[in-house]
Tab-separated table of C-alpha atoms in Angstrom:
chain	number	residue	atom	x	y	z
A	1	UNK	CA	0.027	0.017	0.023
A	2	UNK	CA	1.844	3.040	-1.206
A	3	UNK	CA	0.970	6.408	0.247
A	4	UNK	CA	2.944	9.544	0.977
A	5	UNK	CA	4.409	9.287	4.479
A	6	UNK	CA	5.101	13.055	4.562
A	7	UNK	CA	1.396	13.698	3.635
A	8	UNK	CA	0.298	11.338	6.417
A	9	UNK	CA	2.513	13.149	8.879
A	10	UNK	CA	1.051	16.539	7.754
A	11	UNK	CA	-2.434	15.103	8.438
A	12	UNK	CA	-1.215	13.905	11.891
A	13	UNK	CA	0.043	17.413	12.721
A	14	UNK	CA	-3.270	19.045	11.699
A	15	UNK	CA	-5.226	16.507	13.710
A	16	UNK	CA	-3.043	17.093	16.757
A	17	UNK	CA	-3.590	20.810	16.440
A	18	UNK	CA	-7.390	20.669	15.809
A	19	UNK	CA	-8.392	17.917	18.335
A	20	UNK	CA	-8.361	18.120	21.992
A	21	UNK	CA	-5.289	16.204	23.354
A	22	UNK	CA	-7.193	13.454	24.993
A	23	UNK	CA	-9.237	12.760	21.777
A	24	UNK	CA	-5.974	12.860	19.605
A	25	UNK	CA	-4.203	10.536	21.998
A	26	UNK	CA	-7.045	8.139	22.757
A	27	UNK	CA	-9.573	8.209	19.923
A	28	UNK	CA	-7.458	8.594	16.728
A	29	UNK	CA	-6.568	5.258	15.109
A	30	UNK	CA	-4.563	4.779	12.000
A	31	UNK	CA	-5.504	1.784	9.886
A	32	UNK	CA	-4.318	0.635	6.498
A	33	UNK	CA	-7.222	0.550	4.194
A	34	UNK	CA	-8.364	1.923	0.644
A	35	UNK	CA	-4.752	1.406	-0.587
A	36	UNK	CA	-3.522	3.795	1.962
A	37	UNK	CA	-3.734	4.985	5.474
A	38	UNK	CA	-7.038	5.925	7.076
A	39	UNK	CA	-7.383	8.116	10.228
A	40	UNK	CA	-10.254	6.800	12.234
A	41	UNK	CA	-11.596	9.293	14.847
A	42	UNK	CA	-13.999	8.251	17.531
A	43	UNK	CA	-14.607	5.027	15.514
A	44	UNK	CA	-15.467	6.838	12.247
A	45	UNK	CA	-13.158	7.058	9.190
A	46	UNK	CA	-12.536	10.715	8.663
A	47	UNK	CA	-9.418	11.128	6.538
A	48	UNK	CA	-7.336	8.935	4.288
A	49	UNK	CA	-4.176	9.384	2.477
A	50	UNK	CA	-3.615	7.120	-0.582
A	51	UNK	CA	-2.195	6.736	-3.994
A	52	UNK	CA	-4.605	5.842	-6.741
A	53	UNK	CA	-2.439	6.954	-9.695
A	54	UNK	CA	-1.571	10.137	-7.744
A	55	UNK	CA	-1.300	11.219	-4.122
A	56	UNK	CA	-4.733	11.721	-2.817
A	57	UNK	CA	-6.337	12.749	0.397
A	58	UNK	CA	-9.963	11.647	1.008
A	59	UNK	CA	-12.039	13.629	3.521
A	60	UNK	CA	-15.398	12.513	4.842
A	61	UNK	CA	-17.503	15.658	5.030
A	62	UNK	CA	-21.099	14.329	4.552
A	63	UNK	CA	-23.421	14.805	1.648
A	64	UNK	CA	-24.912	18.169	2.874
A	65	UNK	CA	-21.496	19.810	3.156
A	66	UNK	CA	-20.455	18.279	-0.203
A	67	UNK	CA	-23.430	20.235	-1.796
A	68	UNK	CA	-22.191	23.474	-0.218
A	69	UNK	CA	-18.535	23.216	-1.139
A	70	UNK	CA	-18.314	21.671	-4.535
A	71	UNK	CA	-17.369	22.593	-7.247
A	72	UNK	CA	-13.954	23.644	-6.061
A	73	UNK	CA	-10.574	23.406	-7.757
A	74	UNK	CA	-8.703	20.275	-6.693
A	75	UNK	CA	-11.711	18.706	-5.010
A	76	UNK	CA	-14.191	16.151	-6.354
A	77	UNK	CA	-16.480	13.470	-5.119
A	78	UNK	CA	-14.724	10.303	-4.374
A	79	UNK	CA	-14.734	7.765	-7.171
A	80	UNK	CA	-13.413	4.223	-6.537
A	81	UNK	CA	-13.605	1.319	-8.812
A	82	UNK	CA	-16.273	3.160	-10.828
A	83	UNK	CA	-18.449	3.957	-7.892
A	84	UNK	CA	-19.251	7.379	-6.631
A	85	UNK	CA	-19.158	7.877	-2.860
A	86	UNK	CA	-21.184	10.944	-2.050
A	87	UNK	CA	-20.092	12.635	1.193
A	88	UNK	CA	-16.441	11.741	0.564
A	89	UNK	CA	-14.128	14.211	-1.243
A	90	UNK	CA	-10.845	13.512	-2.921
A	91	UNK	CA	-8.239	16.170	-2.815
A	92	UNK	CA	-5.559	16.232	-5.424
A	93	UNK	CA	-2.415	18.362	-5.121
A	94	UNK	CA	-4.438	21.612	-5.745
A	95	UNK	CA	-7.054	20.703	-3.171
A	96	UNK	CA	-4.391	19.725	-0.632
A	97	UNK	CA	-3.173	23.307	-0.536
A	98	UNK	CA	-6.282	23.933	1.680
A	99	UNK	CA	-5.779	20.694	3.665
A	100	UNK	CA	-6.310	22.248	7.038
A	101	UNK	CA	-9.651	23.639	6.161
A	102	UNK	CA	-10.860	20.385	4.559
A	103	UNK	CA	-9.778	18.486	7.652
A	104	UNK	CA	-11.692	20.938	9.841
A	105	UNK	CA	-14.809	20.159	7.724
A	106	UNK	CA	-14.177	16.384	8.269
A	107	UNK	CA	-13.742	16.844	12.003
A	108	UNK	CA	-17.003	18.781	12.149
A	109	UNK	CA	-18.824	16.025	10.390
A	110	UNK	CA	-17.207	13.407	12.533
A	111	UNK	CA	-18.513	15.267	15.587
A	112	UNK	CA	-21.975	15.121	14.129
A	113	UNK	CA	-21.734	11.452	13.506
A	114	UNK	CA	-20.487	10.623	16.936
A	115	UNK	CA	-23.058	12.724	18.758
A	116	UNK	CA	-26.024	10.813	17.269
């Protein structure tokens, strides 16, 4: 499973900054999946770094937020093996320039999911 270790470290750094220390230390799990490394927060997949022909970051922001933020340069609805995954966004190199804000959206959605 090839993925950018430096991009994964960048995601870790953002998560450590945005999450309360206890949540970051106790409720963030890293798991190899989707041909890359997934960051599972409070039991929900939130961010993944992978390589599907190019270095990609996938963020889980939910269908409602997807409608609000797309279209945007460097960001598109996730497409894997010919299937569209609404609520999940792929970020190419251009989209990764705003990685911190995308991760904030993913964390906000994660909070919604875990409060239900």
